[in-house]
Short mmCIF file of C-alpha atoms in Angstrom, two decimals:
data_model
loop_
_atom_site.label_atom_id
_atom_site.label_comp_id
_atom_site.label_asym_id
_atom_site.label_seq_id
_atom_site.Cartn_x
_atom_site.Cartn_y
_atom_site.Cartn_z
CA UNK F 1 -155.39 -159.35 -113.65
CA UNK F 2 -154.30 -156.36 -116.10
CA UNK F 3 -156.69 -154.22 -114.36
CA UNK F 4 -155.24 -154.57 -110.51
CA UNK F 5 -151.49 -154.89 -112.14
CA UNK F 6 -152.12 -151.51 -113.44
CA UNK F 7 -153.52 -150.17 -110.62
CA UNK F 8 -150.78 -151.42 -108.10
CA UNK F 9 -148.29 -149.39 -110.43
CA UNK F 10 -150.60 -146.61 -110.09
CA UNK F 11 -150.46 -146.67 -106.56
CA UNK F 12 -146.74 -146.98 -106.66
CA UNK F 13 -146.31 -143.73 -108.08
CA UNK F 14 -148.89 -141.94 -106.35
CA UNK F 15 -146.88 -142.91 -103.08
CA UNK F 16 -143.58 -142.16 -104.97
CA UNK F 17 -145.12 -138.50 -106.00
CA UNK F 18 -146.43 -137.78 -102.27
CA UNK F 19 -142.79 -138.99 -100.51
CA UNK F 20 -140.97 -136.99 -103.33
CA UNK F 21 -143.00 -133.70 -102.50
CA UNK F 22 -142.66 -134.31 -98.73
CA UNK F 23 -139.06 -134.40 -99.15
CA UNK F 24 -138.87 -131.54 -101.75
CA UNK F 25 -141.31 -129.30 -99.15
CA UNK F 26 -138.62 -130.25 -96.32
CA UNK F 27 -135.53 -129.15 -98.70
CA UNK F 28 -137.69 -125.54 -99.11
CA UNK F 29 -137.75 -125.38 -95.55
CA UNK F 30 -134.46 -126.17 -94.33
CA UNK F 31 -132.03 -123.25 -94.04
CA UNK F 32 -129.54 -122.67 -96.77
CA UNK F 33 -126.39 -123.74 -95.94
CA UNK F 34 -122.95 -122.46 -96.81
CA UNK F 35 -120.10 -124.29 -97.92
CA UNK F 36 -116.94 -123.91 -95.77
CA UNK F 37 -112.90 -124.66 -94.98
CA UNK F 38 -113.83 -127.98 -93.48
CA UNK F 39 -116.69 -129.35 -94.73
CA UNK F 40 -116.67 -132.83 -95.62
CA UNK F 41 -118.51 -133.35 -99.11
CA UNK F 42 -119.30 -136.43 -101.22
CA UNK F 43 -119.82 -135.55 -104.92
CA UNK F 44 -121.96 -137.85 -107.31
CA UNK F 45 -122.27 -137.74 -111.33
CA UNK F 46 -124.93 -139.78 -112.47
CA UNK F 47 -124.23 -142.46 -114.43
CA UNK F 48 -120.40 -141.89 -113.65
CA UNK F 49 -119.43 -143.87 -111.05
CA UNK F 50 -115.81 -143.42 -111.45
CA UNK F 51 -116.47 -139.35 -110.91
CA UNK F 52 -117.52 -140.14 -107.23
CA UNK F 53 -115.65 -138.13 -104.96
CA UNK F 54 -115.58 -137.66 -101.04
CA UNK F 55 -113.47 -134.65 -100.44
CA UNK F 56 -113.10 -131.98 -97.59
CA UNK F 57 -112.81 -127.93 -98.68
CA UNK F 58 -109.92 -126.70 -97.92
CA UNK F 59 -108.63 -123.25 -95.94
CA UNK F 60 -108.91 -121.24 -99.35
CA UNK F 61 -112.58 -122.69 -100.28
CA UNK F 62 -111.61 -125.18 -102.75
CA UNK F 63 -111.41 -129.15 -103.51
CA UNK F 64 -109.40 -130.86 -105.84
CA UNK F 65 -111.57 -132.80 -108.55
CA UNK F 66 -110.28 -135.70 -111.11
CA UNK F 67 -109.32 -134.48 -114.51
CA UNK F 68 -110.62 -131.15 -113.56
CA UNK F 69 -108.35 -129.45 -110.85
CA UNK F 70 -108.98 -127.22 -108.08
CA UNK F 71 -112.57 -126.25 -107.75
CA UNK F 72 -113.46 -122.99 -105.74
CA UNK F 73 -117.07 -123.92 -103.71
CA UNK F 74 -116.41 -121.92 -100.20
CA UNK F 75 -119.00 -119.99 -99.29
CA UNK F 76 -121.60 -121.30 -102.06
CA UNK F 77 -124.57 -123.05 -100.88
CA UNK F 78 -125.07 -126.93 -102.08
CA UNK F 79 -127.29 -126.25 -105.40
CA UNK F 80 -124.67 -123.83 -106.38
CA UNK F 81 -121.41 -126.15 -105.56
CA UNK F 82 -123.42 -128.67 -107.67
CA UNK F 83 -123.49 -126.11 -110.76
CA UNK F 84 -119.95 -125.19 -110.71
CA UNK F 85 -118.57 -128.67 -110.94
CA UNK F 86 -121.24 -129.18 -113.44
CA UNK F 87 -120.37 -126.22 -115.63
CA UNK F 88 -116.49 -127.25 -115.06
CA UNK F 89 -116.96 -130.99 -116.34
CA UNK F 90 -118.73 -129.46 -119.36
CA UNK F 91 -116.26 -126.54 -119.54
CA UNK F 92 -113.52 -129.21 -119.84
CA UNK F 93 -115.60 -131.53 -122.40
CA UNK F 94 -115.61 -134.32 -120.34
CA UNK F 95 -119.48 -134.69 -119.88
CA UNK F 96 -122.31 -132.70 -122.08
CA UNK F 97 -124.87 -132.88 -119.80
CA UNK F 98 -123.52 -133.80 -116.07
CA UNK F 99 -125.76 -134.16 -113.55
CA UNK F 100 -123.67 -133.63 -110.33
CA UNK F 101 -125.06 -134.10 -106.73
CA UNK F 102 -123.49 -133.43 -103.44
CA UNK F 103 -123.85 -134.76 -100.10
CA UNK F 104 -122.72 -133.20 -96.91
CA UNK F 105 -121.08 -135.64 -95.08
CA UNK F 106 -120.09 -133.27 -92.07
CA UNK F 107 -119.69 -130.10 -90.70
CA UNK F 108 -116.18 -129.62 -89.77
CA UNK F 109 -114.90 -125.72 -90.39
CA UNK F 110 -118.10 -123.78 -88.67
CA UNK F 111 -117.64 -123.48 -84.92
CA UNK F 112 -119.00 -122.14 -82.13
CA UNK F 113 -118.01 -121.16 -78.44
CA UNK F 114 -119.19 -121.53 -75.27
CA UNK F 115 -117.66 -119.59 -72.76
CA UNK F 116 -118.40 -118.85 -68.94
CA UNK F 117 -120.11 -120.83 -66.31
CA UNK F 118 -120.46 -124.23 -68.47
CA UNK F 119 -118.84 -127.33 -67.43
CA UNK F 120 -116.73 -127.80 -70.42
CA UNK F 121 -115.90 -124.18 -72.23
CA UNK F 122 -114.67 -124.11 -75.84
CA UNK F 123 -114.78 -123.90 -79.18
CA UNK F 124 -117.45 -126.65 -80.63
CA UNK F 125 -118.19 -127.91 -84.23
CA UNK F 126 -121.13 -127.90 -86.03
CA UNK F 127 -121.78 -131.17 -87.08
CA UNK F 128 -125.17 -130.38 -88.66
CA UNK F 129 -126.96 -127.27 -89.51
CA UNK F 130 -129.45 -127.72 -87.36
CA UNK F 131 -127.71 -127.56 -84.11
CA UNK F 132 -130.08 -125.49 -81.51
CA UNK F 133 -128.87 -123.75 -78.45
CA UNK F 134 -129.92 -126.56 -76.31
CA UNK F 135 -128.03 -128.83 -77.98
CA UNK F 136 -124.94 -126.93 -77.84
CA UNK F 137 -125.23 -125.91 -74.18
CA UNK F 138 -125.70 -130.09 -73.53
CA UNK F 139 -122.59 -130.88 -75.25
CA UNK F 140 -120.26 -128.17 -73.02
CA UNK F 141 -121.72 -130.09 -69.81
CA UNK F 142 -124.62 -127.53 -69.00
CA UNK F 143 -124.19 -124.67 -66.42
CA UNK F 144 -122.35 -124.88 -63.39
CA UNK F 145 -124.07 -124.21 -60.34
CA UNK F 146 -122.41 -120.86 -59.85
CA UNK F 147 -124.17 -120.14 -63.81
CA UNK F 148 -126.77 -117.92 -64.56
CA UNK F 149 -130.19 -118.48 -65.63
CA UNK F 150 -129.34 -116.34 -68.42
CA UNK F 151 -127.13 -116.86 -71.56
CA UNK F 152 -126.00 -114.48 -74.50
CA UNK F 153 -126.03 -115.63 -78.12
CA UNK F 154 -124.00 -112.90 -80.45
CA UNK F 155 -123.24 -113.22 -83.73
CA UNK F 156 -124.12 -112.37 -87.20
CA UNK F 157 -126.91 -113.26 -89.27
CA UNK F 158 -127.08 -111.59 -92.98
CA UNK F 159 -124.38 -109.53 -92.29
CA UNK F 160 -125.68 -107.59 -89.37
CA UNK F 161 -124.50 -107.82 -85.38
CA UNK F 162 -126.65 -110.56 -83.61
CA UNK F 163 -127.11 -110.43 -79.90
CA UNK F 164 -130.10 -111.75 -78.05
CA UNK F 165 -130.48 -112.96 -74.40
CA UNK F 166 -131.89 -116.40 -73.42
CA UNK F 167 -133.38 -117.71 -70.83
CA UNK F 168 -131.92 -121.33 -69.60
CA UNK F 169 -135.10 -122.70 -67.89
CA UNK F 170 -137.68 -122.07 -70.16
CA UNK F 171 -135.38 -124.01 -72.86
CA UNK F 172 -136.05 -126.85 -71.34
CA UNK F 173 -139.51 -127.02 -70.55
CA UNK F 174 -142.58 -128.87 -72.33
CA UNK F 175 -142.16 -127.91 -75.87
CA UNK F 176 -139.47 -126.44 -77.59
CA UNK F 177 -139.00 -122.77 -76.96
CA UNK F 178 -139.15 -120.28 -79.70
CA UNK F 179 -135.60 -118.53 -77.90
CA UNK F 180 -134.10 -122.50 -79.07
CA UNK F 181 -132.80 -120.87 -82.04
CA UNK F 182 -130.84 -122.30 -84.85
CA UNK F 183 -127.25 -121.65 -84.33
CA UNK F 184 -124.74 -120.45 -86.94
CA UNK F 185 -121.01 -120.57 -87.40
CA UNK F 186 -118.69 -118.01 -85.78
CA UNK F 187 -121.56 -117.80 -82.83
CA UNK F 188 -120.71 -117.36 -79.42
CA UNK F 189 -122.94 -118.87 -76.38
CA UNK F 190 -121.92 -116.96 -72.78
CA UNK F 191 -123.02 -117.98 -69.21
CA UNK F 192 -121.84 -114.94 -67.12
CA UNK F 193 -122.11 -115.95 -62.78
CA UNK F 194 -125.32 -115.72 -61.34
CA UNK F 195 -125.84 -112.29 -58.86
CA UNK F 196 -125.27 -113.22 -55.47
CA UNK F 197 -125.50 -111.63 -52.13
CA UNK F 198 -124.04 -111.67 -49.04
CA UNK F 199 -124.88 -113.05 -45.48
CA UNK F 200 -122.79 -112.55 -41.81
CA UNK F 201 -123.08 -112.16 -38.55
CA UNK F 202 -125.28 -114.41 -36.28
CA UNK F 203 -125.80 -116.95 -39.35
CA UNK F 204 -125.56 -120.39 -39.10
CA UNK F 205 -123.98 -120.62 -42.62
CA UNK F 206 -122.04 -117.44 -42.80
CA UNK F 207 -121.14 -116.82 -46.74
CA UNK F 208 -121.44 -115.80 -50.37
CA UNK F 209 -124.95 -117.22 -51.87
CA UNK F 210 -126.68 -117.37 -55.16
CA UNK F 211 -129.61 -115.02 -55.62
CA UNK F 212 -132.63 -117.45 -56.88
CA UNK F 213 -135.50 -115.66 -59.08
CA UNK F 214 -137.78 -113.74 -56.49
CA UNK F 215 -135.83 -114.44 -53.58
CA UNK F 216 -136.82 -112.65 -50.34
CA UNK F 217 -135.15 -112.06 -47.27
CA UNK F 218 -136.11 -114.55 -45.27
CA UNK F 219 -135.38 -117.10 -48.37
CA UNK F 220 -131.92 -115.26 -47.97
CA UNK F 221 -131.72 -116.56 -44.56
CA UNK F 222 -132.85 -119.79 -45.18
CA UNK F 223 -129.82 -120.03 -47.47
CA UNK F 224 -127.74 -119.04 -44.90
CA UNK F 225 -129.24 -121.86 -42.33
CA UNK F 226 -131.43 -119.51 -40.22
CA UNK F 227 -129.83 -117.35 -36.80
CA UNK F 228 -127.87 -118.36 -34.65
CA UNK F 229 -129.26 -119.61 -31.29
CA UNK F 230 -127.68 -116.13 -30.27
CA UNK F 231 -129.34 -114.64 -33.50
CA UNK F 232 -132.71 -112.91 -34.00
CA UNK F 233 -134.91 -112.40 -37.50
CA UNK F 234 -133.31 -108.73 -37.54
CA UNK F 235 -131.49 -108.39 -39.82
CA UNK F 236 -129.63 -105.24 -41.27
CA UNK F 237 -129.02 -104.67 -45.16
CA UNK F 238 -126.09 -102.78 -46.96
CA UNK F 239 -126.95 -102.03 -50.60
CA UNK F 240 -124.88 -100.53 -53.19
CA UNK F 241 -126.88 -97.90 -55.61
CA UNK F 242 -125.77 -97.59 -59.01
CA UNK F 243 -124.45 -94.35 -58.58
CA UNK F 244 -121.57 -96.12 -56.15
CA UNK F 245 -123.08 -94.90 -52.84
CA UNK F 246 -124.24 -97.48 -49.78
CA UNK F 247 -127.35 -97.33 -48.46
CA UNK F 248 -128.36 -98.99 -44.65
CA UNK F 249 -131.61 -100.24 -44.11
CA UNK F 250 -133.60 -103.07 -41.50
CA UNK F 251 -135.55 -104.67 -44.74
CA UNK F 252 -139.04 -106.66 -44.32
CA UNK F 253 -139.08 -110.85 -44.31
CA UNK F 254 -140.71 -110.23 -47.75
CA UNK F 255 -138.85 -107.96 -49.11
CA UNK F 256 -136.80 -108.91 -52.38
CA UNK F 257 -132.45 -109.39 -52.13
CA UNK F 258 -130.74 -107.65 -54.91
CA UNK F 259 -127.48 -108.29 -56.34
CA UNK F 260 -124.51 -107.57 -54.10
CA UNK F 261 -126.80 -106.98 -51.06
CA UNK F 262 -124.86 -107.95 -48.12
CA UNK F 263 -127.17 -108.79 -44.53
CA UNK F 264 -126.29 -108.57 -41.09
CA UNK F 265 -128.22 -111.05 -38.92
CA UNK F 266 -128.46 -109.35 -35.42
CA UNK F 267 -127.77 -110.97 -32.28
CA UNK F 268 -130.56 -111.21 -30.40
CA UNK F 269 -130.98 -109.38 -26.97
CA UNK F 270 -132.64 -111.95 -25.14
#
């Protein structure tokens, strides 16, 4: 009986050990967050119940702590918020040796915006720090259908301008895209309109149209519901160059529409 009592506490610990380093090999991995005007913290000392806290920072960085005062944490990541209330309890002789831990509770101050051709455009928090692009284009509605397939992320990230072009689609399918990146506060997500082109004269559906990846003429005039019964599969395209000037030309079926192209459907002379 000694024997498998003793080696039921081994195993106890052995499991103990292997959780503890799976969570301490998680910690390593997780990005290091920073503490902000907003964040709501809960603040432990071991073995000092009465020294719990739950607190949010305030606009200059700080929270107010029993029998110590105002605390300055803004901008220092958990481990080193933990220190400086540690070093102020001991600075102030209440405890030798605190042990102080902090828990984020939520991430109110860090926010990000989503402007353009979303649903619901504005400023969002970030309630964790692991909020991906995904997740933040799902909370302002998703793209409208007059959206691109394209969105902008700019920023910062260690001090430097951040600006890097995603595309929508591939976000979403089968595994998580490496362009899913981790979004930070002060970040701003932008849907700009999709390129369209133009379609008139002997069209069914006369009108302004969204240009869809690889889109060929006669997709074009698919869009626009096919000719007219007085309409033929002629059709006549205006382009615009860069350099401002307008171009005329009677394009192929397979030939690709452009931004801002505008086609004539001729009527046909039979």
């Amino acid at each position: 009986m000694p024997h498998l009592f003793r080696s039921a506490i081994a195993l106890v610990f052995a499991v103990c050990a292997t959780l503890a380093s799976a969570q301490n090999g998680a910690t390593a991995a997780a990005p290091e967050y920073k503490l902000g005007p907003g964040d709501a913290i809960k603040v432990q000392v071991y073995q000092n119940p009465d020294l719990t806290l739950e607190a949010r920072v305030s606009e200059g960085g700080s929270i107010s702590y029993p029998l110590v005062g105002s605390v300055p944490i803004g901008g220092m990541s958990i481990s080193q918020a933990e220190k400086k209330i540690a070093d102020a309890l001991q600075k102030k002789q209440i405890l030798k040796q605190p042990q102080v831990n902090i828990v984020l509770l939520q991430v109110r101050g860090n926010q990000v915006t989503v402007l353009g051709q979303v649903q619901r455009p504005g400023r969002f928090p970030l309630e964790t720090t692991t909020v991906r692009v995904s997740d933040m284009l799902a909370a302002a509605g998703g793209v409208t259908p007059t959206g691109d397939d394209v969105l902008v992320v700019s920023g910062t990230r260690d001090g430097q301008p951040f600006r890097k072009s995603i595309d929508i689609p591939n976000l979403f399918k089968g595994d998580r895209s490496a362009d899913d990146i981790l979004l930070q506060p002060g970040d701003t997500l932008y849907v700009n309109k999709a390129p369209t082109f133009y379609i008139y004269g002997e069209a069914q559906r006369p009108g302004t149209y969204r240009i869809e990846r690889g889109m060929t003429v006669l997709q074009a005039l698919a869009q626009g519901g096919g000719p007219t019964n007085r309409g033929s599969e002629k059709v006549r395209l205006n382009r615009t160059r860069p350099d401002g000037t307008v171009v005329q030309m009677e394009p192929r079926l397979t030939d690709p529409v452009l931004p801002g192209d505008v086609l004539f459907v001729k009527e046909s002379l039979f």
